[in-house]
CSV table of C-alpha atoms in Angstrom, one decimal:
chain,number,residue,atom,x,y,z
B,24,UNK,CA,0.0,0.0,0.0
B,25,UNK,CA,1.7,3.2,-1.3
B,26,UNK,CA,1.4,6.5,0.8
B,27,UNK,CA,1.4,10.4,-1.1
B,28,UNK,CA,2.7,13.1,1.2
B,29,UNK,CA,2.2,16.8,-0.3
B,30,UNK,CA,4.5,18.8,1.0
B,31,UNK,CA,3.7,22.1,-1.1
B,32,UNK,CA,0.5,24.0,0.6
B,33,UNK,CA,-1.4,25.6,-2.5
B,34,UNK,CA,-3.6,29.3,-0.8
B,35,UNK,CA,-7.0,29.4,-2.3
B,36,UNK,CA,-9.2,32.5,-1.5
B,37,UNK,CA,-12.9,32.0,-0.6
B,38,UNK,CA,-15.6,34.2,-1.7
B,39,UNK,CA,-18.3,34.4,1.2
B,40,UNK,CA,-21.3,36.0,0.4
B,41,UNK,CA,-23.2,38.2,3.1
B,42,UNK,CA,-26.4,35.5,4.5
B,43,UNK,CA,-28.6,39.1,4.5
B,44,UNK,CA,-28.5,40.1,1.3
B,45,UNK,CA,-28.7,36.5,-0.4
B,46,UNK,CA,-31.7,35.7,-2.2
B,47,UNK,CA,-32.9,32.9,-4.3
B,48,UNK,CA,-32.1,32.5,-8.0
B,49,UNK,CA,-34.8,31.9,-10.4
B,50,UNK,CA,-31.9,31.7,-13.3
B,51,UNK,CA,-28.3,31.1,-13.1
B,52,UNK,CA,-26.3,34.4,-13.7
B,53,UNK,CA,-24.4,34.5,-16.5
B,54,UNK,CA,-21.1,35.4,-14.6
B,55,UNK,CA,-21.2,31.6,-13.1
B,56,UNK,CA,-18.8,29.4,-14.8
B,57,UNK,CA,-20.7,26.5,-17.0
B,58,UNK,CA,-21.1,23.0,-15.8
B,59,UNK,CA,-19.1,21.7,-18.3
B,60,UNK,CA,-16.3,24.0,-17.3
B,61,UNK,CA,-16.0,21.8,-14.4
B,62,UNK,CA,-15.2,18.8,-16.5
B,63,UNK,CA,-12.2,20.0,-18.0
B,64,UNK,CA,-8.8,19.9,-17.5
B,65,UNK,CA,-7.1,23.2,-16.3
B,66,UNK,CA,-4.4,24.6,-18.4
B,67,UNK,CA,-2.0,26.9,-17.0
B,68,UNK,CA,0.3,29.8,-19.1
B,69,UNK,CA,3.6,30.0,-19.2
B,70,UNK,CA,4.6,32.1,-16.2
B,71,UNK,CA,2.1,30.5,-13.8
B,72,UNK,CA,3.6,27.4,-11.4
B,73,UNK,CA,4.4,24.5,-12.7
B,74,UNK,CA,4.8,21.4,-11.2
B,75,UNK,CA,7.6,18.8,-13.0
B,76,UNK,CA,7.1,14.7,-11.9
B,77,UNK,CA,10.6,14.9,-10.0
B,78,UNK,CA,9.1,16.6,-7.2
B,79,UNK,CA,6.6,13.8,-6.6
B,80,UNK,CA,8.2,10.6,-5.9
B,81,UNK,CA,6.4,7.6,-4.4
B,82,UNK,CA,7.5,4.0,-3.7
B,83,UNK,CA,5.8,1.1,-3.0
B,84,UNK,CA,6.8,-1.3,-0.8
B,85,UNK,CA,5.1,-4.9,-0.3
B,86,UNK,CA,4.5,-5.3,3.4
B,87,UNK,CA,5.5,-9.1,3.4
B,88,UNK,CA,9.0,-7.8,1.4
B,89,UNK,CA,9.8,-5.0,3.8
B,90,UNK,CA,9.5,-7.7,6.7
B,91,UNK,CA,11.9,-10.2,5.5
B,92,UNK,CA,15.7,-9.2,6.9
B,93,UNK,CA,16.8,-11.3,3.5
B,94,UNK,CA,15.3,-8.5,1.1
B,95,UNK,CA,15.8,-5.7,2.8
B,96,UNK,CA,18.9,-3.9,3.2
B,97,UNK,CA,19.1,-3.6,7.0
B,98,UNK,CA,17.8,-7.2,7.6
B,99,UNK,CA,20.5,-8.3,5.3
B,100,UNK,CA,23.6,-6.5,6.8
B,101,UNK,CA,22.5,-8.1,10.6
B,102,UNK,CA,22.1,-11.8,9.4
B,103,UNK,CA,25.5,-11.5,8.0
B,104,UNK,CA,26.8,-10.4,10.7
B,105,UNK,CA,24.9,-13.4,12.9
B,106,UNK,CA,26.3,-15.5,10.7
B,107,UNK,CA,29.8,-13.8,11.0
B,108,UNK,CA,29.7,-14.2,14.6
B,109,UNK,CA,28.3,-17.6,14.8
B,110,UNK,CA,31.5,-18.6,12.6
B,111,UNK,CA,34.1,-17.2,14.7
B,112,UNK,CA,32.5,-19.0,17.6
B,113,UNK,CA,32.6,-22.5,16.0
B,114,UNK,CA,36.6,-21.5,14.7
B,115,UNK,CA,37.5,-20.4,18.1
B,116,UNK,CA,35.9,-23.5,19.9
B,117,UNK,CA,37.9,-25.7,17.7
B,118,UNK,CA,41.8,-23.8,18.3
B,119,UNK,CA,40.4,-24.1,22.2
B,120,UNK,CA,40.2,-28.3,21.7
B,121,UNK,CA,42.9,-28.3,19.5
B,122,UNK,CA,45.3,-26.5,22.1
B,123,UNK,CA,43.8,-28.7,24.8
B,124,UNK,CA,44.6,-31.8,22.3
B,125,UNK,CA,48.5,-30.6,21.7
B,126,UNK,CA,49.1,-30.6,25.8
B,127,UNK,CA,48.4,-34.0,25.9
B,128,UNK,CA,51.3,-35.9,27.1
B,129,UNK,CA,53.5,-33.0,27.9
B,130,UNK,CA,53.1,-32.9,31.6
B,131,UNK,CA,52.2,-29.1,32.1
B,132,UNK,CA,55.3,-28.7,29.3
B,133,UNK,CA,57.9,-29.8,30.6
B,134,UNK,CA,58.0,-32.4,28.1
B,135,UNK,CA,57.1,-31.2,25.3
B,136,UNK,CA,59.9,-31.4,22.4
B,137,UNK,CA,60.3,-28.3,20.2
B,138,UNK,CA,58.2,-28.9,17.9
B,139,UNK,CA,55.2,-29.5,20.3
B,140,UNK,CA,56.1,-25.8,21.4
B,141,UNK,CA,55.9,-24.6,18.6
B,142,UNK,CA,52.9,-26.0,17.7
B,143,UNK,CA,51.1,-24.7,21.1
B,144,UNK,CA,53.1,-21.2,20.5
B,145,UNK,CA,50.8,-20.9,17.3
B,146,UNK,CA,47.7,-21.8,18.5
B,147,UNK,CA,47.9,-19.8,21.7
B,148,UNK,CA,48.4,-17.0,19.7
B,149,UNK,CA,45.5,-17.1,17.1
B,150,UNK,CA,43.6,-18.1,20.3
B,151,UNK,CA,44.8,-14.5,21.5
B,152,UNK,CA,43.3,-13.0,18.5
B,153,UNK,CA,40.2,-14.1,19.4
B,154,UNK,CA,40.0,-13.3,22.7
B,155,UNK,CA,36.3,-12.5,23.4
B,156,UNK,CA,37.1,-11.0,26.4
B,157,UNK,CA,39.0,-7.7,25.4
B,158,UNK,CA,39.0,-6.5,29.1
B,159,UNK,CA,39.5,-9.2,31.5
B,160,UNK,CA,39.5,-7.0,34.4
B,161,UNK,CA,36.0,-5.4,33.7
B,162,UNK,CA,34.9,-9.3,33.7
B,163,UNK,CA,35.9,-10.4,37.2
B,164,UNK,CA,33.6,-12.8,37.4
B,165,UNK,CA,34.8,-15.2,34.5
B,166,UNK,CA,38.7,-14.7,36.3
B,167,UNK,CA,36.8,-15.6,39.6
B,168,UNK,CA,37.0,-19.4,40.6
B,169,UNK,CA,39.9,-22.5,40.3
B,170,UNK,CA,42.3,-22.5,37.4
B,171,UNK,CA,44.2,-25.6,36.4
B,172,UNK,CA,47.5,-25.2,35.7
B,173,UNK,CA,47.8,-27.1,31.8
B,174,UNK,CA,50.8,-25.6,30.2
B,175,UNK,CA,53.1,-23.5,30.8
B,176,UNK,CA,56.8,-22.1,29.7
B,177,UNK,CA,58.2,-20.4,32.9
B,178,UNK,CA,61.4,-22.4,33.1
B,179,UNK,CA,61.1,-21.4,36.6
B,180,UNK,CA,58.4,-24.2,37.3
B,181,UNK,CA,60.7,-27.4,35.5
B,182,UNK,CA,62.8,-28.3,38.8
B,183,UNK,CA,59.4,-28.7,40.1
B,184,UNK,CA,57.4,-30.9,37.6
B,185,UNK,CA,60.6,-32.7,37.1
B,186,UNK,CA,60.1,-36.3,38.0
B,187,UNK,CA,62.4,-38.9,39.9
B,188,UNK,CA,63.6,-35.4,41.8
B,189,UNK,CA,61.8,-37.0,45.5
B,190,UNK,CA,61.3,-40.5,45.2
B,191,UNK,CA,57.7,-41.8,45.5
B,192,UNK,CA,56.4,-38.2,45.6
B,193,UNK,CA,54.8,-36.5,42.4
B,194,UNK,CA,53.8,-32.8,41.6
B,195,UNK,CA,49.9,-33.8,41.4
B,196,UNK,CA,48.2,-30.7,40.5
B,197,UNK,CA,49.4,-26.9,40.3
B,198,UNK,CA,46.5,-24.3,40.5
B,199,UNK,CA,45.6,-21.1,41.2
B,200,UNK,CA,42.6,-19.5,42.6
B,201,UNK,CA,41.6,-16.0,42.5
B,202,UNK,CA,38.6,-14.5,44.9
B,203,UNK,CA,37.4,-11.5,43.1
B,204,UNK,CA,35.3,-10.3,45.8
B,205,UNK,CA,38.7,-10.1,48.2
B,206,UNK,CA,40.8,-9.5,45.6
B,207,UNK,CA,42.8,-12.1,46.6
B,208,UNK,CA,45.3,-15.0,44.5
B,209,UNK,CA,46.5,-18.3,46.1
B,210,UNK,CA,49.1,-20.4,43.9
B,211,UNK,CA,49.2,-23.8,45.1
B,212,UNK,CA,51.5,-26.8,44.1
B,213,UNK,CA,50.0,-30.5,45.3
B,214,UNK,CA,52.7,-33.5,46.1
B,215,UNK,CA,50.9,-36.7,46.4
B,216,UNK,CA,53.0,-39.4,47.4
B,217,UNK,CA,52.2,-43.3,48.6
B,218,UNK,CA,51.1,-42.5,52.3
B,219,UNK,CA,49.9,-38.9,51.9
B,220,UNK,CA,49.4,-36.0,50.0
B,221,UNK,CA,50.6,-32.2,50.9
B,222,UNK,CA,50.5,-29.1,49.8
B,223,UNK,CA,52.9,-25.6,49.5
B,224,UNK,CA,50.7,-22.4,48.5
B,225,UNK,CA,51.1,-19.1,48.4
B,226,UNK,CA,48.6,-15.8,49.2
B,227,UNK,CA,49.0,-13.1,47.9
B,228,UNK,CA,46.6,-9.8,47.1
B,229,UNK,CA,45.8,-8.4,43.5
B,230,UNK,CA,45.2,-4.8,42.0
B,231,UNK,CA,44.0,-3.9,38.6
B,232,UNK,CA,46.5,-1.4,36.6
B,233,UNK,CA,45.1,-1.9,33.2
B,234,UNK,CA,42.4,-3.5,31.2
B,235,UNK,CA,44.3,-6.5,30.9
B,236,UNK,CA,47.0,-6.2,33.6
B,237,UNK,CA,47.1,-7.1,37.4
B,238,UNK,CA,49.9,-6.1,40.0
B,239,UNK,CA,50.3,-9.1,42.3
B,240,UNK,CA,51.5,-8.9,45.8
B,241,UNK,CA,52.8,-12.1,47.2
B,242,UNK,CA,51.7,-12.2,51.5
B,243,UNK,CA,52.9,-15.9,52.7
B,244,UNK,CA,53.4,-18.6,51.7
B,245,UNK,CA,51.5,-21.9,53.5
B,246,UNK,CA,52.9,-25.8,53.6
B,247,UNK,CA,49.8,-28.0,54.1
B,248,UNK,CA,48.9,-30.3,56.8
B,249,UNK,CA,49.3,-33.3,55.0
B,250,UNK,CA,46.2,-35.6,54.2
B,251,UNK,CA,46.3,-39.5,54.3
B,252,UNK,CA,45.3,-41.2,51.6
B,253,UNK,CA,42.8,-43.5,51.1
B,254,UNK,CA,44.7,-46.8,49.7
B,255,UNK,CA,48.3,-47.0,49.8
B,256,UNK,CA,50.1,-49.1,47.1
B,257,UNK,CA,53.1,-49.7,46.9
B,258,UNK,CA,55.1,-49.5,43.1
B,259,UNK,CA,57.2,-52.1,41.8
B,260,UNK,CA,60.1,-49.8,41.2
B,261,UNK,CA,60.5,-46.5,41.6
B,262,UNK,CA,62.8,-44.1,39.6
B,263,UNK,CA,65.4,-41.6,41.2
B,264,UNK,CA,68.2,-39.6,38.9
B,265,UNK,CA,67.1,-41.5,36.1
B,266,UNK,CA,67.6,-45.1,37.5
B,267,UNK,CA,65.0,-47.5,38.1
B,268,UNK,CA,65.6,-48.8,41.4
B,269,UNK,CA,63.5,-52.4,41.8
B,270,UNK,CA,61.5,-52.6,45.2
B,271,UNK,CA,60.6,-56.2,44.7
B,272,UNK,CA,63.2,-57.6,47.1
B,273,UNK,CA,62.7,-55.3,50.0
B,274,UNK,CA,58.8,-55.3,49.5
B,275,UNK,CA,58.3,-56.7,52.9
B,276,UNK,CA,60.8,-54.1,54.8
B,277,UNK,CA,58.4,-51.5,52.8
B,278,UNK,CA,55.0,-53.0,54.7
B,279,UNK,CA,56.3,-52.5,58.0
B,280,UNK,CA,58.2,-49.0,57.4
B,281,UNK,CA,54.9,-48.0,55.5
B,282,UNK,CA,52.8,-49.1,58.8
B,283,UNK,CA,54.7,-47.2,60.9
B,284,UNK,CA,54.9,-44.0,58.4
B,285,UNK,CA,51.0,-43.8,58.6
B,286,UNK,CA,50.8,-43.9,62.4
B,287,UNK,CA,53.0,-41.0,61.8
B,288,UNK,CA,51.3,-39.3,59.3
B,289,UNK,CA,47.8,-39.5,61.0
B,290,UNK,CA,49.9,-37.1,64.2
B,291,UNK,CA,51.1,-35.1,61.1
B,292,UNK,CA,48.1,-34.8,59.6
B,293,UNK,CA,46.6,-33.0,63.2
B,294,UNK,CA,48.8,-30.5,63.0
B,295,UNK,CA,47.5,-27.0,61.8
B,296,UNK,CA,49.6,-25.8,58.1
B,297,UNK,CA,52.7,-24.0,58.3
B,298,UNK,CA,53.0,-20.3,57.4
B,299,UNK,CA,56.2,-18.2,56.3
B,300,UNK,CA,56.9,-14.8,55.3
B,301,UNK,CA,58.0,-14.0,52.0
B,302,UNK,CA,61.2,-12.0,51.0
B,303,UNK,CA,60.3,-8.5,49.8
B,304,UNK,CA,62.4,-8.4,46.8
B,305,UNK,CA,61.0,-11.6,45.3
B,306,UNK,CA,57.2,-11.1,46.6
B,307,UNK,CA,56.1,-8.7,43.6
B,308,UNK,CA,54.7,-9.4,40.2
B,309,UNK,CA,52.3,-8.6,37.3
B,310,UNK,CA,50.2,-10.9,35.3
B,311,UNK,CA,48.8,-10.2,31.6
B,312,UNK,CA,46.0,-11.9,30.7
B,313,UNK,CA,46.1,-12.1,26.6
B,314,UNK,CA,42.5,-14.4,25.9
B,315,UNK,CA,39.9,-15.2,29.0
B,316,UNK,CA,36.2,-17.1,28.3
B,317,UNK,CA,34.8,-19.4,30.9
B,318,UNK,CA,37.0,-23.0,30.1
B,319,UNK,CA,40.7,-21.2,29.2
B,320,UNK,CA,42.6,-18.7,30.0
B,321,UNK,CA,45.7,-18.0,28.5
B,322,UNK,CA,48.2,-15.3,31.0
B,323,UNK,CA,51.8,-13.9,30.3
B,324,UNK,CA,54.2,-12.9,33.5
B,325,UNK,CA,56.9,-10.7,33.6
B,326,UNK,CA,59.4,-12.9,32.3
B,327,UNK,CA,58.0,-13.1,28.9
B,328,UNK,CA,56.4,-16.8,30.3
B,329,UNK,CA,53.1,-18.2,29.4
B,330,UNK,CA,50.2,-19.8,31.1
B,331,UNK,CA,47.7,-22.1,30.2
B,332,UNK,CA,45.2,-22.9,32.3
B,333,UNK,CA,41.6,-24.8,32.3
B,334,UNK,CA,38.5,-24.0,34.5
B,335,UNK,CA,38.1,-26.9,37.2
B,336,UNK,CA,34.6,-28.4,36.4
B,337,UNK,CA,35.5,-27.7,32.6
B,338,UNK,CA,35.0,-30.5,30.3
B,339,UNK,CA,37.9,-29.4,28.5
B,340,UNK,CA,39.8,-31.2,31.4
B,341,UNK,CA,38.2,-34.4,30.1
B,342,UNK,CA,40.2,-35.2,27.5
């Protein structure tokens, strides 16, 4: 249905005549224009207004058409865009399990060969480009919760995950958890061993400095009251400096040394966690945080290290 709109207002005088001095007609006067007058079409000199076809311009629109976003221009631009959007999604879900895939085996990196690095190196950074979170800091409550330490290139860490260092004792998990309420960060590193498993953390306090950035001040750290464990086995051989050292023969020593060592560790395990102070110098540092979404985020420290970690409860932890 097509709508006019006049936007030129044509004056037109009336002539009113007086209701007192009106009286009937018996004849029409001559000075009143003919009836058939009426029926023609008015002509207009040269010199009078004119009026050309370009200043009327109407367009007609089906109603059904100018509802479908796939013919109209507007409608168009926005589905493209949905589908835009809906395409990056699906691309940056399958870096995320691709990255996840590529830790596999590396133990947290320290095992990974150099071409494995590499190969997480890339995908971390396209991953970066599509960091749907822009402003990590504005989105405390995707930071907030338990992050599972996957990957990570701080050379500072390998002594640690190194195996064979302690015998029978393992790094089990490395996390950290950030309350964004209290503003608080605790790093913690769990050893499980045959008898027991212990943890060392640390506390430390957190302030915003940029959009991505947070200053990190480190408080004390805490050694955990260790916690017995529910079956103890012990291994066939364990391995210490590289050498695999066969526990068959002394297997029976190990059953009596291992019932005494959990009388011990259940007093141990009474005990409230040990806290100690931090050095000053070393109890400082700042974290970047370069893609964030609720299973990964991806930080860089000071040192030019990066960070992988996975959301506990994530299934990207399921492998």
């Amino acid at each position: 249905m097509a709508t006019v709109q006049f936007f030129n207002q044509f004056p037109c005088k009336t002539r009113v005549q007086s209701p007192s001095n009106s009286k009937p007609l018996s004849k029409p006067p001559s000075s009143l224009v003919p009836m058939s007058a009426l029926t023609r079409r008015p002509s207009f000199s040269p010199g009078e207004f004119a009026v050309s076809r370009s200043d009327f311009r109407v367009r007609v629109i089906d109603a059904e058409d100018e509802l479908d976003p796939e013919t109209s221009e507007g409608g168009g631009s926005a589905l493209l865009m949905a589908e835009e959007a809906i395409e990056s999604v699906e691309e940056t879900e399958v870096l995320k399990r691709s990255l996840v895939d590529s830790l596999y085996g590396t133990d947290r990196g320290l095992s990974a060969s150099s071409e494995t690095r590499a190969e997480i190196g890339d995908l971390i950074t396209q991953l970066e480009s599509k960091n749907p979170t822009p402003a990590p800091t504005d989105a405390l409550f995707l930071l907030n919760g338990k992050w599972i330490l996957a990957y990570t290139s701080f050379v500072g860490l390998f002594p640690l995950l190194s195996r064979g260092i302690v015998p029978l004792v393992k790094v089990d998990e490395i996390s950290q958890t950030i309350d964004s309420d209290n503003f608080t960060v605790e790093n913690s590193v769990l050893f499980a061993g045959p008898l027991a498993t212990t943890s060392i953390s640390t506390n430390a306090k957190f302030e915003i400095r940029s959009p991505k950035r947070v200053q990190i001040k480190f408080e004390e750290g805490v050694i955990g009251t260790p916690q017995l464990t529910d079956s103890i086995e012990i291994p066939e051989y364990v391995e210490f400096l590289g050498q695999k050292i066969d526990l068959t023969p002394i297997r029976g020593l190990l059953t009596s040394v291992q019932d005494t060592a959990t009388s011990v560790a259940r007093t141990i395990s009474s005990q409230p966690p040990l806290k100690f102070s931090l050095p000053g110098d070393s109890a400082q540092s700042w974290l970047l945080t370069t893609y964030l979404d609720k299973d990964i985020r991806i930080s860089r420290g000071d040192g030019g290290s990066v960070f992988v970690l996975i959301k506990e409860g994530s299934p990207l932890l399921n492998p």
